[in-house]
PDB file of C-alpha atoms in Angstrom:
ATOM      1  CA  MET A  26      -7.767  -1.953 -10.897  1.00 83.00           C
ATOM      2  CA  ALA A  27      -4.404  -1.397 -11.223  1.00 85.00           C
ATOM      3  CA  LEU A  28      -3.967  -1.810  -7.992  1.00 82.00           C
ATOM      4  CA  TYR A  29      -4.752  -4.337  -7.296  1.00 84.00           C
ATOM      5  CA  ALA A  30      -3.351  -6.018 -10.429  1.00 88.00           C
ATOM      6  CA  ALA A  31      -0.468  -5.323  -8.509  1.00 85.00           C
ATOM      7  CA  GLY A  32      -1.438  -6.835  -5.309  1.00 83.00           C
ATOM      8  CA  PHE A  33      -2.025 -10.084  -7.564  1.00 87.00           C
ATOM      9  CA  SER A  34       1.565  -9.615  -9.095  1.00 88.00           C
ATOM     10  CA  GLU A  35       3.370  -8.984  -5.129  1.00 83.00           C
ATOM     11  CA  TYR A  36       1.765 -12.445  -4.087  1.00 82.00           C
ATOM     12  CA  ALA A  37       2.401 -14.153  -7.135  1.00 86.00           C
ATOM     13  CA  CYS A  38       6.283 -13.576  -7.305  1.00 84.00           C
ATOM     14  CA  GLN A  39       6.086 -13.916  -4.043  1.00 78.00           C
ATOM     15  CA  LEU A  40       4.819 -17.711  -4.651  1.00 81.00           C
ATOM     16  CA  THR A  41       6.868 -18.312  -7.658  1.00 83.00           C
ATOM     17  CA  GLY A  42      10.573 -16.830  -6.040  1.00 79.00           C
ATOM     18  CA  LEU A  43      11.099 -14.341  -8.665  1.00 78.00           C
ATOM     19  CA  ASN A  44      11.592 -10.469  -8.565  1.00 74.00           C
ATOM     20  CA  ASN A  45       8.447  -8.238  -8.862  1.00 71.00           C
ATOM     21  CA  SER A  46      10.133  -4.983  -9.202  1.00 72.00           C
ATOM     22  CA  SER A  47      11.704  -6.492 -12.672  1.00 75.00           C
ATOM     23  CA  TRP A  48       9.641  -6.091 -15.711  1.00 84.00           C
ATOM     24  CA  ILE A  49       8.341 -10.139 -14.544  1.00 85.00           C
ATOM     25  CA  GLY A  50       6.417  -8.632 -11.494  1.00 83.00           C
ATOM     26  CA  LYS A  51       5.084  -6.179 -14.385  1.00 87.00           C
ATOM     27  CA  ALA A  52       3.929  -8.565 -16.614  1.00 90.00           C
ATOM     28  CA  ILE A  53       2.048 -10.531 -14.283  1.00 90.00           C
ATOM     29  CA  SER A  54      -0.459  -7.549 -13.340  1.00 90.00           C
ATOM     30  CA  ILE A  55      -0.639  -6.537 -17.322  1.00 91.00           C
ATOM     31  CA  ALA A  56      -1.104 -10.200 -17.849  1.00 92.00           C
ATOM     32  CA  ILE A  57      -4.457 -10.666 -15.128  1.00 90.00           C
ATOM     33  CA  VAL A  58      -6.160  -7.619 -16.341  1.00 90.00           C
ATOM     34  CA  ILE A  59      -5.667  -9.180 -19.733  1.00 90.00           C
ATOM     35  CA  LEU A  60      -7.404 -12.701 -18.410  1.00 87.00           C
ATOM     36  CA  VAL A  61      -9.922 -10.570 -17.113  1.00 84.00           C
ATOM     37  CA  VAL A  62     -10.897  -8.499 -19.815  1.00 84.00           C
ATOM     38  CA  PHE A  63     -11.804 -11.758 -21.735  1.00 84.00           C
ATOM     39  CA  ILE A  64     -13.792 -13.525 -18.800  1.00 78.00           C
ATOM     40  CA  ASN A  65     -15.523 -10.059 -18.965  1.00 76.00           C
ATOM     41  CA  VAL A  66     -15.802  -9.898 -23.416  1.00 79.00           C
ATOM     42  CA  LEU A  67     -17.342 -13.941 -23.024  1.00 75.00           C
ATOM     43  CA  GLY A  68     -20.721 -12.845 -20.908  1.00 68.00           C
ATOM     44  CA  SER A  69     -21.749 -11.622 -17.299  1.00 62.00           C
ATOM     45  CA  LYS A  70     -22.984 -15.491 -16.829  1.00 69.00           C
ATOM     46  CA  GLN A  71     -19.068 -16.502 -17.036  1.00 66.00           C
ATOM     47  CA  VAL A  72     -18.254 -13.703 -15.384  1.00 66.00           C
ATOM     48  CA  ALA A  73     -20.463 -14.415 -12.305  1.00 69.00           C
ATOM     49  CA  ARG A  74     -19.339 -18.276 -12.556  1.00 74.00           C
ATOM     50  CA  ALA A  75     -15.482 -16.645 -12.185  1.00 70.00           C
ATOM     51  CA  GLN A  76     -16.682 -14.897  -9.531  1.00 70.00           C
ATOM     52  CA  THR A  77     -17.851 -17.410  -7.433  1.00 77.00           C
ATOM     53  CA  ALA A  78     -15.271 -19.343  -7.182  1.00 78.00           C
ATOM     54  CA  ILE A  79     -13.037 -17.398  -6.970  1.00 73.00           C
ATOM     55  CA  ILE A  80     -14.792 -16.066  -3.330  1.00 76.00           C
ATOM     56  CA  ALA A  81     -16.139 -19.780  -2.911  1.00 82.00           C
ATOM     57  CA  LEU A  82     -11.997 -20.788  -2.817  1.00 78.00           C
ATOM     58  CA  GLY A  83      -9.829 -17.955  -1.401  1.00 76.00           C
ATOM     59  CA  LEU A  84     -13.694 -17.167   1.773  1.00 80.00           C
ATOM     60  CA  ILE A  85     -12.608 -21.617   2.459  1.00 83.00           C
ATOM     61  CA  ILE A  86      -8.722 -21.853   3.097  1.00 80.00           C
ATOM     62  CA  LEU A  87      -9.246 -18.507   4.838  1.00 79.00           C
ATOM     63  CA  ILE A  88     -11.639 -19.034   7.176  1.00 82.00           C
ATOM     64  CA  ALA A  89     -10.127 -22.355   7.867  1.00 80.00           C
ATOM     65  CA  PHE A  90      -6.947 -20.537   8.727  1.00 78.00           C
ATOM     66  CA  ILE A  91      -8.724 -18.570  11.221  1.00 79.00           C
ATOM     67  CA  GLY A  92     -10.977 -21.241  12.717  1.00 78.00           C
ATOM     68  CA  PHE A  93      -7.107 -22.729  13.509  1.00 77.00           C
ATOM     69  CA  ARG A  94      -5.883 -19.440  14.496  1.00 73.00           C
ATOM     70  CA  LEU A  95      -8.515 -18.701  16.882  1.00 70.00           C
ATOM     71  CA  ALA A  96      -7.693 -21.555  18.667  1.00 67.00           C
ATOM     72  CA  GLN A  97      -3.812 -21.756  19.290  1.00 64.00           C
ATOM     73  CA  ALA A  98      -4.302 -17.068  19.203  1.00 56.00           C
ATOM     74  CA  TYR A  99      -1.466 -14.788  21.103  1.00 55.00           C
ATOM     75  CA  VAL A 100      -3.741 -12.325  22.433  1.00 54.00           C
ATOM     76  CA  PRO A 101      -0.915  -9.969  24.502  1.00 51.00           C
ATOM     77  CA  LEU A 102       1.306  -9.354  21.173  1.00 50.00           C
ATOM     78  CA  ILE A 103      -2.251  -6.906  20.281  1.00 51.00           C
ATOM     79  CA  THR A 104      -2.011  -5.034  23.606  1.00 50.00           C
ATOM     80  CA  THR A 105       2.647  -4.910  23.046  1.00 48.00           C
ATOM     81  CA  ALA A 106       1.669  -3.134  20.115  1.00 49.00           C
ATOM     82  CA  ASP A 107       3.567  -0.120  19.071  1.00 53.00           C
ATOM     83  CA  LYS A 108       2.120   2.826  19.286  1.00 57.00           C
ATOM     84  CA  GLY A 109       1.401   4.064  15.480  1.00 57.00           C
ATOM     85  CA  ASN A 110       2.660   6.979  12.930  1.00 65.00           C
ATOM     86  CA  GLY A 111       0.767   9.558  14.457  1.00 74.00           C
ATOM     87  CA  ILE A 112      -0.941  12.082  11.450  1.00 81.00           C
ATOM     88  CA  ILE A 113       0.268   9.965   9.230  1.00 80.00           C
ATOM     89  CA  GLY A 114      -0.688   6.141  10.594  1.00 73.00           C
ATOM     90  CA  ILE A 115      -4.256   7.648  11.189  1.00 79.00           C
ATOM     91  CA  LEU A 116      -4.070   8.687   7.227  1.00 83.00           C
ATOM     92  CA  SER A 117      -2.504   5.516   5.907  1.00 76.00           C
ATOM     93  CA  ALA A 118      -5.179   3.039   7.728  1.00 75.00           C
ATOM     94  CA  ALA A 119      -7.845   5.746   6.385  1.00 80.00           C
ATOM     95  CA  GLY A 120      -6.779   4.676   2.803  1.00 79.00           C
ATOM     96  CA  LEU A 121      -6.265   1.516   3.612  1.00 74.00           C
ATOM     97  CA  LEU A 122     -10.025   1.495   4.374  1.00 77.00           C
ATOM     98  CA  TYR A 123     -10.891   3.516   1.202  1.00 77.00           C
ATOM     99  CA  VAL A 124      -9.852   0.363  -0.615  1.00 74.00           C
ATOM    100  CA  THR A 125     -10.895  -2.118   1.528  1.00 72.00           C
ATOM    101  CA  TYR A 126     -14.721  -1.063   0.728  1.00 75.00           C
ATOM    102  CA  GLU A 127     -14.259   0.398  -2.567  1.00 72.00           C
ATOM    103  CA  GLY A 128     -16.404  -2.619  -3.828  1.00 70.00           C
ATOM    104  CA  VAL A 129     -19.825  -1.774  -1.661  1.00 74.00           C
ATOM    105  CA  GLY A 130     -19.463   0.374  -3.917  1.00 71.00           C
ATOM    106  CA  VAL A 131     -19.356  -1.806  -7.363  1.00 71.00           C
ATOM    107  CA  VAL A 132     -22.392  -4.307  -5.609  1.00 74.00           C
ATOM    108  CA  THR A 133     -25.110  -1.230  -7.120  1.00 75.00           C
ATOM    109  CA  ASN A 134     -23.193  -1.305 -10.590  1.00 69.00           C
ATOM    110  CA  THR A 135     -24.338  -4.764 -10.900  1.00 68.00           C
ATOM    111  CA  ALA A 136     -28.402  -3.876 -10.259  1.00 70.00           C
ATOM    112  CA  GLY A 137     -29.320  -4.607 -14.018  1.00 68.00           C
ATOM    113  CA  ASN A 138     -28.108  -8.051 -13.558  1.00 70.00           C
ATOM    114  CA  MET A 139     -30.594  -8.648 -10.992  1.00 77.00           C
ATOM    115  CA  LYS A 140     -34.446  -9.679 -11.460  1.00 82.00           C
ATOM    116  CA  ASN A 141     -35.239  -7.621  -8.528  1.00 86.00           C
ATOM    117  CA  PRO A 142     -32.841  -4.843  -8.173  1.00 83.00           C
ATOM    118  CA  LYS A 143     -35.038  -2.862  -5.480  1.00 85.00           C
ATOM    119  CA  LYS A 144     -34.995  -5.501  -3.204  1.00 87.00           C
ATOM    120  CA  GLN A 145     -31.453  -7.124  -3.989  1.00 86.00           C
ATOM    121  CA  LEU A 146     -29.709  -4.559  -4.203  1.00 85.00           C
ATOM    122  CA  PRO A 147     -30.522  -3.550  -0.893  1.00 88.00           C
ATOM    123  CA  ILE A 148     -29.459  -7.115   0.012  1.00 89.00           C
ATOM    124  CA  ALA A 149     -26.744  -7.278  -1.542  1.00 85.00           C
ATOM    125  CA  LEU A 150     -24.873  -4.344  -0.384  1.00 85.00           C
ATOM    126  CA  PHE A 151     -25.575  -5.317   3.683  1.00 87.00           C
ATOM    127  CA  LEU A 152     -24.829  -8.024   3.605  1.00 87.00           C
ATOM    128  CA  SER A 153     -21.698  -7.134   2.235  1.00 82.00           C
ATOM    129  CA  LEU A 154     -20.523  -4.295   4.112  1.00 85.00           C
ATOM    130  CA  ILE A 155     -20.764  -7.173   7.357  1.00 88.00           C
ATOM    131  CA  ILE A 156     -19.533 -10.075   5.861  1.00 84.00           C
ATOM    132  CA  VAL A 157     -16.630  -8.297   4.662  1.00 81.00           C
ATOM    133  CA  MET A 158     -16.481  -6.167   8.043  1.00 84.00           C
ATOM    134  CA  LEU A 159     -15.977  -8.913  10.929  1.00 86.00           C
ATOM    135  CA  ILE A 160     -13.504 -11.458   7.832  1.00 82.00           C
ATOM    136  CA  TYR A 161     -11.494  -8.154   7.967  1.00 81.00           C
ATOM    137  CA  ILE A 162     -11.764  -7.251  11.748  1.00 84.00           C
ATOM    138  CA  ILE A 163     -11.016 -10.750  12.816  1.00 84.00           C
ATOM    139  CA  ALA A 164      -8.289 -12.082  10.154  1.00 82.00           C
ATOM    140  CA  SER A 165      -6.878  -9.049  11.189  1.00 81.00           C
ATOM    141  CA  ALA A 166      -6.816  -9.333  14.417  1.00 81.00           C
ATOM    142  CA  ILE A 167      -5.396 -12.856  13.592  1.00 80.00           C
ATOM    143  CA  VAL A 168      -1.986 -12.235  11.410  1.00 81.00           C
ATOM    144  CA  ILE A 169      -1.499  -9.240  15.100  1.00 79.00           C
ATOM    145  CA  MET A 170      -1.716 -12.641  17.007  1.00 77.00           C
ATOM    146  CA  THR A 171       0.079 -14.774  15.223  1.00 77.00           C
ATOM    147  CA  ILE A 172       3.174 -11.963  13.619  1.00 78.00           C
ATOM    148  CA  GLY A 173       3.567  -9.438  16.173  1.00 75.00           C
ATOM    149  CA  VAL A 174       2.890  -5.243  14.990  1.00 74.00           C
ATOM    150  CA  LYS A 175       6.495  -5.083  13.894  1.00 77.00           C
ATOM    151  CA  VAL A 176       6.939  -8.358  11.456  1.00 77.00           C
ATOM    152  CA  ALA A 177       3.152  -7.310  10.047  1.00 75.00           C
ATOM    153  CA  VAL A 178       4.763  -3.841   8.887  1.00 72.00           C
ATOM    154  CA  ALA A 179       7.634  -5.325   7.769  1.00 73.00           C
ATOM    155  CA  ASN A 180       5.663  -7.507   5.362  1.00 70.00           C
ATOM    156  CA  GLN A 181       3.332  -5.335   4.130  1.00 66.00           C
ATOM    157  CA  GLY A 182       3.425  -6.506   0.552  1.00 63.00           C
ATOM    158  CA  HIS A 183       2.013 -10.201   2.074  1.00 70.00           C
ATOM    159  CA  VAL A 184       1.542 -10.099   5.282  1.00 78.00           C
ATOM    160  CA  LEU A 185      -1.223 -12.762   5.000  1.00 76.00           C
ATOM    161  CA  ALA A 186       1.635 -15.138   3.684  1.00 77.00           C
ATOM    162  CA  THR A 187       4.028 -14.831   6.202  1.00 79.00           C
ATOM    163  CA  ALA A 188       1.165 -15.253   9.047  1.00 80.00           C
ATOM    164  CA  GLY A 189       0.194 -18.356   6.724  1.00 78.00           C
ATOM    165  CA  GLU A 190       3.502 -19.280   7.371  1.00 78.00           C
ATOM    166  CA  ALA A 191       4.294 -19.109  10.951  1.00 77.00           C
ATOM    167  CA  VAL A 192       0.820 -20.652  11.260  1.00 74.00           C
ATOM    168  CA  PHE A 193       1.280 -24.139   8.594  1.00 76.00           C
ATOM    169  CA  GLY A 194       4.815 -23.516   7.729  1.00 79.00           C
ATOM    170  CA  LYS A 195       5.607 -24.307   3.944  1.00 78.00           C
ATOM    171  CA  VAL A 196       2.177 -25.574   2.968  1.00 80.00           C
ATOM    172  CA  GLY A 197       0.577 -22.169   5.344  1.00 77.00           C
ATOM    173  CA  MET A 198       2.295 -19.602   3.203  1.00 80.00           C
ATOM    174  CA  ILE A 199       1.989 -21.410  -0.130  1.00 82.00           C
ATOM    175  CA  LEU A 200      -2.086 -21.775   1.089  1.00 81.00           C
ATOM    176  CA  ILE A 201      -3.177 -18.445   1.873  1.00 80.00           C
ATOM    177  CA  GLY A 202      -0.653 -17.074  -1.122  1.00 80.00           C
ATOM    178  CA  LEU A 203      -3.087 -18.932  -3.379  1.00 82.00           C
ATOM    179  CA  THR A 204      -6.245 -17.577  -1.479  1.00 80.00           C
ATOM    180  CA  ALA A 205      -4.201 -13.681  -1.997  1.00 80.00           C
ATOM    181  CA  LEU A 206      -4.467 -14.083  -5.133  1.00 82.00           C
ATOM    182  CA  VAL A 207      -7.657 -15.395  -6.059  1.00 80.00           C
ATOM    183  CA  ALA A 208      -8.471 -12.291  -3.462  1.00 79.00           C
ATOM    184  CA  THR A 209      -6.927  -9.595  -5.808  1.00 83.00           C
ATOM    185  CA  ALA A 210      -8.345 -11.363  -9.033  1.00 82.00           C
ATOM    186  CA  SER A 211     -11.113 -11.003  -7.682  1.00 79.00           C
ATOM    187  CA  ALA A 212     -10.659  -7.429  -6.493  1.00 80.00           C
ATOM    188  CA  VAL A 213      -9.430  -6.689 -11.095  1.00 84.00           C
ATOM    189  CA  ASN A 214     -12.557  -8.922 -12.228  1.00 80.00           C
ATOM    190  CA  SER A 215     -15.712  -7.189 -10.066  1.00 76.00           C
ATOM    191  CA  THR A 216     -13.656  -3.802 -10.745  1.00 79.00           C
ATOM    192  CA  MET A 217     -13.799  -4.734 -14.560  1.00 79.00           C
ATOM    193  CA  PHE A 218     -17.282  -6.221 -14.202  1.00 74.00           C
ATOM    194  CA  GLY A 219     -18.287  -2.815 -12.239  1.00 71.00           C
ATOM    195  CA  ASP A 220     -17.759  -0.246 -15.154  1.00 72.00           C
ATOM    196  CA  GLU A 221     -18.941  -2.098 -17.437  1.00 72.00           C
ATOM    197  CA  ASN A 222     -22.357  -2.299 -16.174  1.00 68.00           C
ATOM    198  CA  LEU A 223     -21.855   1.109 -15.529  1.00 70.00           C
ATOM    199  CA  GLY A 224     -21.105   2.151 -18.434  1.00 73.00           C
ATOM    200  CA  ILE A 225     -23.978   0.397 -20.314  1.00 72.00           C
ATOM    201  CA  ARG A 226     -26.501   2.085 -17.982  1.00 72.00           C
ATOM    202  CA  ILE A 227     -25.071   5.436 -19.167  1.00 78.00           C
ATOM    203  CA  ALA A 228     -24.999   5.212 -22.009  1.00 80.00           C
ATOM    204  CA  LYS A 229     -29.796   3.801 -22.474  1.00 77.00           C
ATOM    205  CA  VAL A 230     -29.898   6.803 -20.139  1.00 76.00           C
ATOM    206  CA  ASP A 231     -31.061   9.470 -22.914  1.00 62.00           C
TER     207      ASP A 231
END
């Protein structure tokens, strides 16, 4: 949750022009965690509604960006990419993949809120894995096609917003930045909700 909250703070500071390395950035990270805790205290129905709204908004903006950019993608930027950083690059990518797909494991912690977990849980797991994988692969390719590897690495803290700015200008940066904000907020929310349900399930076991 701290990692996702830090990502939320990164994009929030970029959108507002604040210094993320100052106490303001840390305060934003703490604030989003407190807000998520408050939402979870209200109950599972409120959490589900908030999560659905957050994901829907993020997907609409992200899919619009992907769809528009696919028609103008410049493929040679992918083929002229740098060779990478050897073993360090491999380990960094492995760590990133772990964080990226961590949410799939969180899905299992919501089994207690499903009417028929034996049927619904496997479907939820496989669908979430496929959908997330497709979106990440396409979005990553679009980013590289748009700004190239070097620019992506230089702006790795807010690379999606940088790509959005390259396509749509300032408006694109704001829209994609908002998408990243809701995505990181969603990650904080789902992690909190999953851990909460896991604790309840453990407490019920004799």
